[in-house]
mmCIF file of C-alpha atoms and ligand atoms in Angstrom:
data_model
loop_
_atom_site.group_PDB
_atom_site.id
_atom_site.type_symbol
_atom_site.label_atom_id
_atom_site.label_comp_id
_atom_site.label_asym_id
_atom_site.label_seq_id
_atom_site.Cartn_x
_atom_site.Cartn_y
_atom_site.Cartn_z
ATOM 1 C CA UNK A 25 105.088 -69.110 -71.016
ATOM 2 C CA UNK A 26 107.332 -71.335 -68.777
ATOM 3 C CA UNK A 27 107.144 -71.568 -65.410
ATOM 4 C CA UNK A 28 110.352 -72.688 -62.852
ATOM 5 C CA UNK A 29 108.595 -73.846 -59.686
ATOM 6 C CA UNK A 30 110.955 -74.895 -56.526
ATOM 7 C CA UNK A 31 109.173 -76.600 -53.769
ATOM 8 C CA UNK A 32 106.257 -77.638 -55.900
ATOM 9 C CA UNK A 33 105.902 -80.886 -55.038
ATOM 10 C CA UNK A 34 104.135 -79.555 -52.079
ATOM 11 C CA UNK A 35 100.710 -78.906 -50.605
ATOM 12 C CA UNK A 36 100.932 -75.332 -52.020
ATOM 13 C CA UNK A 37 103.096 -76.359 -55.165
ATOM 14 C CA UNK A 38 100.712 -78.925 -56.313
ATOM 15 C CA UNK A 39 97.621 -76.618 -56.503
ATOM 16 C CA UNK A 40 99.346 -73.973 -58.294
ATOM 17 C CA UNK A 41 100.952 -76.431 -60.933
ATOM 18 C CA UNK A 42 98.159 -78.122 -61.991
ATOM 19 C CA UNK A 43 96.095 -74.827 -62.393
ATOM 20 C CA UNK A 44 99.190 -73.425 -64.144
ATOM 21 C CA UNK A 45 98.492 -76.720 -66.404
ATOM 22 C CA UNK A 46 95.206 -75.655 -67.196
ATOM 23 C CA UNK A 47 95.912 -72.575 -68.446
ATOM 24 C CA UNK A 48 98.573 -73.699 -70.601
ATOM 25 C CA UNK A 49 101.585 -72.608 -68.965
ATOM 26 C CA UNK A 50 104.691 -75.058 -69.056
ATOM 27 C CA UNK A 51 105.885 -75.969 -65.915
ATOM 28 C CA UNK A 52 109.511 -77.280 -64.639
ATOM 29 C CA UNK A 53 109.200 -78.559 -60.692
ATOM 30 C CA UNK A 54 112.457 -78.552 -59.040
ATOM 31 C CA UNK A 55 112.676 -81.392 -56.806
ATOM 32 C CA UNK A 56 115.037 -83.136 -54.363
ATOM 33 C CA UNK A 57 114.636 -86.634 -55.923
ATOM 34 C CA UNK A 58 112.281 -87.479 -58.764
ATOM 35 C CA UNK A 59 111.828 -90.903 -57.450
ATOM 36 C CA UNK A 60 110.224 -93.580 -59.797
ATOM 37 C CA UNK A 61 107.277 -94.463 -61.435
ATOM 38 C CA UNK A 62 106.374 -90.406 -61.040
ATOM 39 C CA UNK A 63 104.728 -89.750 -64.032
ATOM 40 C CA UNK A 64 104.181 -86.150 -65.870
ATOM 41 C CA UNK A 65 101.203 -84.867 -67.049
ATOM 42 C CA UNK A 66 101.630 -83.071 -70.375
ATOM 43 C CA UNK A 67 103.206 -79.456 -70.169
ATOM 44 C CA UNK A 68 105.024 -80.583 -66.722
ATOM 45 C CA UNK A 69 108.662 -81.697 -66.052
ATOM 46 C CA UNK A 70 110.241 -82.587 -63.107
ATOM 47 C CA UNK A 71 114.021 -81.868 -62.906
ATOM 48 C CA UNK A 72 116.081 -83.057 -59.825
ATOM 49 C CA UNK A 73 118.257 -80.759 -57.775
ATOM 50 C CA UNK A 74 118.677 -79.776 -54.128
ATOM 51 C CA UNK A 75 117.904 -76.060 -54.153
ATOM 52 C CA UNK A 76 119.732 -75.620 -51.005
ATOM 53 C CA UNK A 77 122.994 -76.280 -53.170
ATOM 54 C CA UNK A 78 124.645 -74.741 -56.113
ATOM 55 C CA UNK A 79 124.690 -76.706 -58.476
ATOM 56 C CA UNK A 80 123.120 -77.649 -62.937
ATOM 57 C CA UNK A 81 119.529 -77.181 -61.902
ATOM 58 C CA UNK A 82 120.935 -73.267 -61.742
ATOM 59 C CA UNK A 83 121.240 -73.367 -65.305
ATOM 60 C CA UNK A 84 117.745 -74.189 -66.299
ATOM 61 C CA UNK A 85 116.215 -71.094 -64.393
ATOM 62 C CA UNK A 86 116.808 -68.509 -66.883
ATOM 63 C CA UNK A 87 115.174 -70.407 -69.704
ATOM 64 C CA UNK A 88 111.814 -69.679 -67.581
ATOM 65 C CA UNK A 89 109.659 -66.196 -67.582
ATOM 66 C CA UNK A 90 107.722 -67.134 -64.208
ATOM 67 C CA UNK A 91 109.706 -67.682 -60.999
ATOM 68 C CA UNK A 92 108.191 -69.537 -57.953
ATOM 69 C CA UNK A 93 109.852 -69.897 -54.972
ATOM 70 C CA UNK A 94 108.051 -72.539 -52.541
ATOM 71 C CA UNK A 95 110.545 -74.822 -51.088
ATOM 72 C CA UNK A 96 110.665 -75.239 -47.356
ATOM 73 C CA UNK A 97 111.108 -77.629 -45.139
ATOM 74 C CA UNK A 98 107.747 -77.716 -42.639
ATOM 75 C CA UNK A 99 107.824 -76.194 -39.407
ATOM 76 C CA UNK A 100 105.457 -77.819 -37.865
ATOM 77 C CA UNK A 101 107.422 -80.179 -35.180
ATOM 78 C CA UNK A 102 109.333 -79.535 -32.290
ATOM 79 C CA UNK A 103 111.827 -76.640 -32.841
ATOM 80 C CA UNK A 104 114.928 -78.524 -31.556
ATOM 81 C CA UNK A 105 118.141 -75.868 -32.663
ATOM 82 C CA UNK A 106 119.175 -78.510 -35.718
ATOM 83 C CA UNK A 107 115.439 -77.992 -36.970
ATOM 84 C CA UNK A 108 115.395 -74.215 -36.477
ATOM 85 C CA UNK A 109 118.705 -74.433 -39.178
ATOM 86 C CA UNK A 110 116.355 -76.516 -41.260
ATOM 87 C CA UNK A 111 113.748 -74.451 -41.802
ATOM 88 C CA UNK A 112 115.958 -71.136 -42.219
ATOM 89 C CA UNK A 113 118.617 -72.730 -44.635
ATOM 90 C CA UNK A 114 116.013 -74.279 -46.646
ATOM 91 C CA UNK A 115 114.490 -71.490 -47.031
ATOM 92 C CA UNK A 116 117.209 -68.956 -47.360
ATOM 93 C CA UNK A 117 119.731 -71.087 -49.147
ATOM 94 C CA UNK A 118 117.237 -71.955 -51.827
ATOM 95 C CA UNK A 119 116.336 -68.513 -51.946
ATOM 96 C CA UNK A 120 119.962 -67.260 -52.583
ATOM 97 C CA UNK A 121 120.678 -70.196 -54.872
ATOM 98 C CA UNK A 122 117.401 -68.963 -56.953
ATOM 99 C CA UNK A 123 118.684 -65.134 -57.155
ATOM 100 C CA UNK A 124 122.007 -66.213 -58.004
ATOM 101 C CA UNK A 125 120.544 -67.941 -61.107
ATOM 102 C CA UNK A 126 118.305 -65.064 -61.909
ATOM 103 C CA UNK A 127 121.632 -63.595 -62.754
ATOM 104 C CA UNK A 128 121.868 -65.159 -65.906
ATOM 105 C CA UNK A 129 118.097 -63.907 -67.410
ATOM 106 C CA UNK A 130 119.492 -60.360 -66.615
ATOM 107 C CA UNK A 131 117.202 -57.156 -68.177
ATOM 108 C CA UNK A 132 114.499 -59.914 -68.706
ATOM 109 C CA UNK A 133 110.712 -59.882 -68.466
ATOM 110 C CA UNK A 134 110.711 -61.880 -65.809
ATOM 111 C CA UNK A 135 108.726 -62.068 -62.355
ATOM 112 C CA UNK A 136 109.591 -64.257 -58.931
ATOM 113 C CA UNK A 137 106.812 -65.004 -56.880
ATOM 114 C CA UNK A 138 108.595 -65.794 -53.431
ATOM 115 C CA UNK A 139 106.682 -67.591 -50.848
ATOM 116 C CA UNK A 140 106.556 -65.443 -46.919
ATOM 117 C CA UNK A 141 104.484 -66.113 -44.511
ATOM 118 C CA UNK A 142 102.149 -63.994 -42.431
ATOM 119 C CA UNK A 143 104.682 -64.744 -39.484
ATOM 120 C CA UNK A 144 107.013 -61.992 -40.739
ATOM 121 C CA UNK A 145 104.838 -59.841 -38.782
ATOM 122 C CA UNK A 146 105.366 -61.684 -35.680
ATOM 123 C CA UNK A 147 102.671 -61.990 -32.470
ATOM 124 C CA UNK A 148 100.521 -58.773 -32.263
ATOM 125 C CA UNK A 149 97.056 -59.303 -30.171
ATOM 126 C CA UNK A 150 94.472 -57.664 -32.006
ATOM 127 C CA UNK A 151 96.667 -55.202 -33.928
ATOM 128 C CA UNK A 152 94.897 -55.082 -38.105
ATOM 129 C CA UNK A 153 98.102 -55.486 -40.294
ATOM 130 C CA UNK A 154 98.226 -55.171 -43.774
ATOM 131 C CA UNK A 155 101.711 -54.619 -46.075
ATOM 132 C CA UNK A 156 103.005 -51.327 -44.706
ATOM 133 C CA UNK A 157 103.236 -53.232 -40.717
ATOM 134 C CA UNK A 158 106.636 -53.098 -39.351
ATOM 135 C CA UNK A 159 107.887 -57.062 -38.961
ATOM 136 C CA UNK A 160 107.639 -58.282 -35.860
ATOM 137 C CA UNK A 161 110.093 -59.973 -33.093
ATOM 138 C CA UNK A 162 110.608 -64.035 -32.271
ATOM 139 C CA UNK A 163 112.071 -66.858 -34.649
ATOM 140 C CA UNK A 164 109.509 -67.097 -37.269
ATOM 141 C CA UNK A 165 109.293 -63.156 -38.108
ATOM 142 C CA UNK A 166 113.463 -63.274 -38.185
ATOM 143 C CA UNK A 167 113.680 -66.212 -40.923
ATOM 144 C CA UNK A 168 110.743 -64.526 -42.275
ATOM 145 C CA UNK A 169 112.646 -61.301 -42.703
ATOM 146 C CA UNK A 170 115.492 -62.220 -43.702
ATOM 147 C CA UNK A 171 113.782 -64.995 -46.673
ATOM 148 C CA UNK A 172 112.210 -61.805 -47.640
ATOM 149 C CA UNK A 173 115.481 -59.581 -47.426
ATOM 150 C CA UNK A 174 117.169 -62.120 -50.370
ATOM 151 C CA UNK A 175 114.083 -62.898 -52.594
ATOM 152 C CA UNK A 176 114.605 -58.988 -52.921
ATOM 153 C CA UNK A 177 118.043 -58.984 -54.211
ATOM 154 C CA UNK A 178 116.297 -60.544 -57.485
ATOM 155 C CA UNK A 179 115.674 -57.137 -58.400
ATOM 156 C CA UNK A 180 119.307 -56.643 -59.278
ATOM 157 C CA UNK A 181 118.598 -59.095 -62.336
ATOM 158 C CA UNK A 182 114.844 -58.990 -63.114
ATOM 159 C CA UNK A 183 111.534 -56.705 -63.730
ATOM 160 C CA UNK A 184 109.474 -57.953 -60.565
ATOM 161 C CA UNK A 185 110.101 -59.895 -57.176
ATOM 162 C CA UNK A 186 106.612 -60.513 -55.740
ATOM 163 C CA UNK A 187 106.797 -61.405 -51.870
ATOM 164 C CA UNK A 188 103.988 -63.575 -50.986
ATOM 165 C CA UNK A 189 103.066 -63.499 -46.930
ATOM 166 C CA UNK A 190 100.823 -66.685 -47.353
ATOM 167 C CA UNK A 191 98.584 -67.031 -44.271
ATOM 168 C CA UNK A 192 98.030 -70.872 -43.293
ATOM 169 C CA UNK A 193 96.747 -72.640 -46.427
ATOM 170 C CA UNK A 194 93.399 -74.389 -45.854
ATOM 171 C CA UNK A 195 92.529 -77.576 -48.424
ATOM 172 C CA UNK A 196 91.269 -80.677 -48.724
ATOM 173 C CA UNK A 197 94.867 -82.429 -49.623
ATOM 174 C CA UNK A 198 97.555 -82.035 -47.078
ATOM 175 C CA UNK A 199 97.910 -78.742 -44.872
ATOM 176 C CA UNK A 200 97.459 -77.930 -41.137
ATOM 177 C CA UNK A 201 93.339 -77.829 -41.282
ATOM 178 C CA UNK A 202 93.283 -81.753 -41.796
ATOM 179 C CA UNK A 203 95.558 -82.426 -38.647
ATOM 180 C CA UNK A 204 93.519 -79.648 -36.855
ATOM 181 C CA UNK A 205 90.242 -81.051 -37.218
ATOM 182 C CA UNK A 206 91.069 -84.477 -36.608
ATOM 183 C CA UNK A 207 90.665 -84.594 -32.409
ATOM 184 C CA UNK A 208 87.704 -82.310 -33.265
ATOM 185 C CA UNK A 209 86.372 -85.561 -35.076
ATOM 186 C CA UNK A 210 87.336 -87.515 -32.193
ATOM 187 C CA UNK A 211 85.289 -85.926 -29.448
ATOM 188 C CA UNK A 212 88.642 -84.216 -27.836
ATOM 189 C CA UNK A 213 89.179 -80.633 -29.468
ATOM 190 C CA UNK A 214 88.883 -77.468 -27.982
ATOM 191 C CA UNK A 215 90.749 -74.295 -28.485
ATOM 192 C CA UNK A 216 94.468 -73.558 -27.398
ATOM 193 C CA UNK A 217 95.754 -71.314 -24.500
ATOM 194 C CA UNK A 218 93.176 -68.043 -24.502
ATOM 195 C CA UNK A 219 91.292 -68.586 -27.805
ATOM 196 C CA UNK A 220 91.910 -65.531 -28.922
ATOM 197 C CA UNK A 221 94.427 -65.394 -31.046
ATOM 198 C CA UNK A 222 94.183 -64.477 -34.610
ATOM 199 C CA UNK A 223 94.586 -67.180 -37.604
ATOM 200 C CA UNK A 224 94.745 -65.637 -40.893
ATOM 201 C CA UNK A 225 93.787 -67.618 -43.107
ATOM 202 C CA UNK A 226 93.552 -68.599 -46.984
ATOM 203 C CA UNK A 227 91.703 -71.019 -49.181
ATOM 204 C CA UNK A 228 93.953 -73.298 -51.285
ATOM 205 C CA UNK A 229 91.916 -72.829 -54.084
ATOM 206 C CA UNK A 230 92.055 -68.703 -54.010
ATOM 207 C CA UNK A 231 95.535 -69.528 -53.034
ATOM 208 C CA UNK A 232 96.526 -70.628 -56.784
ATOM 209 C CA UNK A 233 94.326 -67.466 -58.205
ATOM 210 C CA UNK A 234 95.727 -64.986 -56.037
ATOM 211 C CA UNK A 235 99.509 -66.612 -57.747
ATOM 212 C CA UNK A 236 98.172 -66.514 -61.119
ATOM 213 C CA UNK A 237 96.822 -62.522 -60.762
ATOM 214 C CA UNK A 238 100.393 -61.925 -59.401
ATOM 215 C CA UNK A 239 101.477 -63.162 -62.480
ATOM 216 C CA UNK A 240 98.982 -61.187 -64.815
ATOM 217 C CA UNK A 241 99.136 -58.242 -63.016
ATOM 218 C CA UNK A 242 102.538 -56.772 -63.968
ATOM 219 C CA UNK A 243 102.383 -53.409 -62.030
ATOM 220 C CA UNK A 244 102.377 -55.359 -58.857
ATOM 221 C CA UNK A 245 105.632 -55.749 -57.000
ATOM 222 C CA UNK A 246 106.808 -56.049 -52.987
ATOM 223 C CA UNK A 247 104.618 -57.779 -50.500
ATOM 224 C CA UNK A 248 101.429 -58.800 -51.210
ATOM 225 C CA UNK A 249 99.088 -60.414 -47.844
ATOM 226 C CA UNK A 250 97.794 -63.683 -49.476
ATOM 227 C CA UNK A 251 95.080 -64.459 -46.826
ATOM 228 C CA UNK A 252 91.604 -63.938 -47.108
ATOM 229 C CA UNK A 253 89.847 -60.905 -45.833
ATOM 230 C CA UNK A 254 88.102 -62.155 -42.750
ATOM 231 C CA UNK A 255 90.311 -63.578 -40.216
ATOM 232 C CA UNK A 256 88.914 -65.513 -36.996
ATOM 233 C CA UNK A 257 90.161 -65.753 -33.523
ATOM 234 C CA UNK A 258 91.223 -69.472 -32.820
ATOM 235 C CA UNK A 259 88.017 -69.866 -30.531
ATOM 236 C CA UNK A 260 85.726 -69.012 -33.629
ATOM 237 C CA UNK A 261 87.652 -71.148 -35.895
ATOM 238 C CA UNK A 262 87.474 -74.015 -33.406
ATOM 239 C CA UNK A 263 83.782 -73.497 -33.523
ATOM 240 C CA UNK A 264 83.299 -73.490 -37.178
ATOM 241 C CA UNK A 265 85.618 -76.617 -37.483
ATOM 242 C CA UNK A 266 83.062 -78.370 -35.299
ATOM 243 C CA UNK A 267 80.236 -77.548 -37.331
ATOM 244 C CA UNK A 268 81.284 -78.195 -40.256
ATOM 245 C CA UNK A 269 82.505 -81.696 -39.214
ATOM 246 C CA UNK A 270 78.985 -81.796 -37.138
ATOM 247 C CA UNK A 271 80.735 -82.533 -33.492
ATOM 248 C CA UNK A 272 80.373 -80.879 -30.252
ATOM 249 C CA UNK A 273 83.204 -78.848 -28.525
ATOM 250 C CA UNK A 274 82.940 -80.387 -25.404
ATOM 251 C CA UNK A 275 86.634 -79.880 -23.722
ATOM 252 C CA UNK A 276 87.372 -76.119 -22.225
ATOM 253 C CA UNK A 277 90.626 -74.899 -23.446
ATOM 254 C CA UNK A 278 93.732 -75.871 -23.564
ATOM 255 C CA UNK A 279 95.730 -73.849 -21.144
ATOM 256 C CA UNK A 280 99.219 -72.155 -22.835
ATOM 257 C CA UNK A 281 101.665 -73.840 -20.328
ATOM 258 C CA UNK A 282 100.426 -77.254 -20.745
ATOM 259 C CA UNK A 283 101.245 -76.444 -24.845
ATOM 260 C CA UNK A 284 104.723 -74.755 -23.950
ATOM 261 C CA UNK A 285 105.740 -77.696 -21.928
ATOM 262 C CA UNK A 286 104.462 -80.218 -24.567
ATOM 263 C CA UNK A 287 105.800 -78.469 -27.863
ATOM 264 C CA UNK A 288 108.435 -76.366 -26.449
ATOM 265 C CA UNK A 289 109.024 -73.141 -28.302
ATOM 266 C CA UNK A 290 106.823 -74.050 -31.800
ATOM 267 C CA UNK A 291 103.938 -73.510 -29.329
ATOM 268 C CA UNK A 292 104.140 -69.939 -29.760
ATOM 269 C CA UNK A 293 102.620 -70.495 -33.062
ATOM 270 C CA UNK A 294 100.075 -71.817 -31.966
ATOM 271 C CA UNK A 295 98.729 -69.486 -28.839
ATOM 272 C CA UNK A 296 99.851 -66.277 -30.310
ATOM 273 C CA UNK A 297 98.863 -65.123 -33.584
ATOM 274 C CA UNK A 298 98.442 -62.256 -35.643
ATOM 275 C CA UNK A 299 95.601 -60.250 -37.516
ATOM 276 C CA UNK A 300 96.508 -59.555 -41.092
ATOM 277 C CA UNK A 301 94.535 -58.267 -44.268
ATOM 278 C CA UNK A 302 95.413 -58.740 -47.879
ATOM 279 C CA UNK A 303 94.700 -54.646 -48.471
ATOM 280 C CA UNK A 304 96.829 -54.719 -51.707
ATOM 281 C CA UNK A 305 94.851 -57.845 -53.242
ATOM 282 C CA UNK A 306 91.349 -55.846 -52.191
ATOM 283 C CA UNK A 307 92.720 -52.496 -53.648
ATOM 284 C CA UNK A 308 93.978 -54.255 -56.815
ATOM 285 C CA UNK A 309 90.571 -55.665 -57.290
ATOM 286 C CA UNK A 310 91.331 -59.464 -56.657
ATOM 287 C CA UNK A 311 88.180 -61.587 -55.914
ATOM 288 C CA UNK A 312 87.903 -64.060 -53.604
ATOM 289 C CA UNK A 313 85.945 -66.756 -53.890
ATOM 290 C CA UNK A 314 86.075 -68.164 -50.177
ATOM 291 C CA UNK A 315 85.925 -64.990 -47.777
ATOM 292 C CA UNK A 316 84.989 -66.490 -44.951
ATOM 293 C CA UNK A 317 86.207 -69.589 -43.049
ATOM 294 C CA UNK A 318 82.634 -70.834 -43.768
ATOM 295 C CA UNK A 319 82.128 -71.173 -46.553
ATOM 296 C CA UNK A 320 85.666 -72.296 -47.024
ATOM 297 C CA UNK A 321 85.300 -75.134 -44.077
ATOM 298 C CA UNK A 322 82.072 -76.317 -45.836
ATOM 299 C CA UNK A 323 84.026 -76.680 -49.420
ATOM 300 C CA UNK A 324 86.632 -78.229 -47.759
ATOM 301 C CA UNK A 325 85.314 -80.349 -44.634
ATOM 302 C CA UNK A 326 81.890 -81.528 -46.524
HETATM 303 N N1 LIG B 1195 101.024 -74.408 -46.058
HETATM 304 C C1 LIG B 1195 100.888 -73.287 -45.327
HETATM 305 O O1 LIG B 1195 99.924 -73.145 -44.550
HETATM 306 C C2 LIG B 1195 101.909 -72.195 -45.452
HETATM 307 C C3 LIG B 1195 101.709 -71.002 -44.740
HETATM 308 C C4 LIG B 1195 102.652 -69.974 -44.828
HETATM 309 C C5 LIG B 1195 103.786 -70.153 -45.631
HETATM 310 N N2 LIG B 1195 103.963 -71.328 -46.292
HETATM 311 C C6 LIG B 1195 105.190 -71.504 -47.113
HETATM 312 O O2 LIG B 1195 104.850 -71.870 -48.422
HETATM 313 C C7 LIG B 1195 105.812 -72.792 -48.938
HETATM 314 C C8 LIG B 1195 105.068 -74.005 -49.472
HETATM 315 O O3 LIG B 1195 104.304 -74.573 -48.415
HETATM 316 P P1 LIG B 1195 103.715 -76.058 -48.511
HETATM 317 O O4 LIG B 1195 102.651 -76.163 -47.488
HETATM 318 O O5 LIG B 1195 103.419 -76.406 -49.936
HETATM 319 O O6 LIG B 1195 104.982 -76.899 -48.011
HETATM 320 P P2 LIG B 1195 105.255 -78.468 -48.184
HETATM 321 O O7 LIG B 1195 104.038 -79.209 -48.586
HETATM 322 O O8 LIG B 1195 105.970 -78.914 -46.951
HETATM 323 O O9 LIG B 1195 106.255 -78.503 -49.436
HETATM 324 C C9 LIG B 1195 107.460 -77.797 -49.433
HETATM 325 C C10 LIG B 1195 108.395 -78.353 -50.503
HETATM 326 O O10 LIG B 1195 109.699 -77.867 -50.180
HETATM 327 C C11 LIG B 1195 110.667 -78.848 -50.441
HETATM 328 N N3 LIG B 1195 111.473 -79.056 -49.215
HETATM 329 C C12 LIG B 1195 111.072 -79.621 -48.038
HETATM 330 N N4 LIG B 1195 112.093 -79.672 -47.174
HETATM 331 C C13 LIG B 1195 113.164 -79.146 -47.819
HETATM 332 C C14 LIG B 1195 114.528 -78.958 -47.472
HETATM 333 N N5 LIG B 1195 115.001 -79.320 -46.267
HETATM 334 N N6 LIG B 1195 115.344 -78.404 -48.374
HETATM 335 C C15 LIG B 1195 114.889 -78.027 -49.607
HETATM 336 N N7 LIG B 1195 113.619 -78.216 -50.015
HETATM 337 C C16 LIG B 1195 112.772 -78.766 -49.126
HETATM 338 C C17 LIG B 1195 109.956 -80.152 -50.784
HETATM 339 O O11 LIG B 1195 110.180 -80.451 -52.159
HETATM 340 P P3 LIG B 1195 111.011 -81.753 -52.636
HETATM 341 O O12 LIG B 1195 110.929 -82.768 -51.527
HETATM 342 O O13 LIG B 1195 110.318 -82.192 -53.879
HETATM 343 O O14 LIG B 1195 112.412 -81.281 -52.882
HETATM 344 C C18 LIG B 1195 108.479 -79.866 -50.520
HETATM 345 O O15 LIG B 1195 107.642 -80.391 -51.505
HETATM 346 C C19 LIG B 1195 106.764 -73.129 -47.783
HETATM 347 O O16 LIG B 1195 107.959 -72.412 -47.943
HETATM 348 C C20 LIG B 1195 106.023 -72.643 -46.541
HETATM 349 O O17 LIG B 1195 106.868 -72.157 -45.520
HETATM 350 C C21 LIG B 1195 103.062 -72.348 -46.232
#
């Protein structure tokens, strides 16, 4: 079976690949710019193309059964209003440049798997949410919902469109746990504004299962929460970052204004949060193998 993958030169797109590898899957990785000296494993090919335009790499897509849509660009900077059209063109753009291809593999068996995000829900205190919540209000939830609303309009063309609502991605390779637990290394972290705020989470590793059972499992379409079962409130996670990296927490809390003032608006990502649970993986019968931040910390932090 062949899979398309945009974005999957990634922190995400990297795990999935080479697990796709291993199971024998062929695998095409859209990408920007090849570069040189980048060399393929067997079963992978790189093809250039900006997703964000029309353009050949369109005509590849409907040689492929598996869709996955991962290309973003991060937003994890200062949300100045040219980055804000970053991250929503390359994310919607690619997204309609995608469907548009999916055109051409018309009545086919084939499935997208389009990366969400738990933001789509927005900022909701202690609220549990699982795929039947209402979206929520604020930047993130609107490029959310509207990333969500043209993934959908695959179904015009194809069997299954599978939305994804990843929570943040945990691993040992790239992500946001590395650049959270660094001034937790350093003697100087603590947690942000009141601490308790919810961070859903997922393991990178169940990440790239929980893809491949959305591939097996053909009767499941429409979001799908891909975080693990047990989120923590940004004080607890604080906590278990410290003891897995064996450091005190020795600083009281960083208070909300100082973190508005320093990161403007993207702050809000950080102080507010939201609860969610993956009750379709659970109900489906997906296992994880990292359920709590834990034993995930200790498999990645050791
Ligand atoms: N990591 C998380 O915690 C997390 C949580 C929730 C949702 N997500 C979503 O999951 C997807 C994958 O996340 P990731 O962590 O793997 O992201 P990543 O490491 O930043 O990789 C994203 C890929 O998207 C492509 N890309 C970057 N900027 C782009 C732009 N301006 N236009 C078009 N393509 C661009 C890049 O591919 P090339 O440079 O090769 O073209 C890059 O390899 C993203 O859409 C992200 O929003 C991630």
């Amino acid at each position: 079976m062949k899979v398309f993958i945009t974005g999957g030169t990634g922190f995400v797109g990297r795990a999935i690949s080479s697990r796709l590898l291993e199971q024998g899957y062929n695998v095409t990785l859209l990408t920007r710019s090849i570069g040189t000296g980048r060399s393929a494993p067997a079963g992978l090919t790189y093809l250039e193309g900006d997703p964000t335009e029309k353009g050949k790499w369109q005509g590849h897509v409907a040689d492929h059964e598996i869709i996955i849509n991962l290309a973003g660009a991060s937003i994890f900077s200062f949300w100045t209003n040219n980055k804000k059209k970053l991250i929503t063109d390359s994310r919607i753009l690619t997204t309609q440049n995608l469907v548009d291809a999916l055109s051409g593999v018309r009545g086919k068996e084939a499935v997208l798997l389009s990366a969400s995000a738990v933001g789509y829900y927005g900022f909701r205190d202690d609220t549990e949410l699982d795929e039947a919540s209402a979206p929520g209000d604020g930047f993130l939830a609107s490029v959310t919902r509207k990333w969500e609303e043209t993934a959908l309009q695959g179904r015009d063309s194809i069997a299954r469109v599978v939305l994804c609502r990843f929570g943040i991605v945990l691993g040992s390779k790239g992500g946001a746990l590395l650049t959270m637990v660094k001034p937790i290394r350093w003697y100087v972290g603590c947690p942000l504004g009141s601490g308790r705020q919810w961070f859903s989470w997922i393991h990178q590793e169940d990440l790239a299962e929980i893809l491949l059972f959305l591939i097996k499992n053909k009767e499941i379409s429409g979001p799908v929460n891909c975080t693990a079962p047990n989120p923590v409130t940004n004080r607890e996670l604080t906590k278990e970052m410290a003891k897995a990296v064996n450091r005190p927490v020795l600083l009281p809390a960083i208070p909300s204004f100082i973190l508005k003032a320093v990161m403007g608006e993207f702050a809000t990502s950080l102080i507010y949060g939201q609860k969610v649970l993956p009750k379709r993986l659970l109900t489906s019968g997906f296992n994880f193998k990292f359920p709590t931040i834990q034993g995930a910390l200790k498999d990645i932090l050791a």
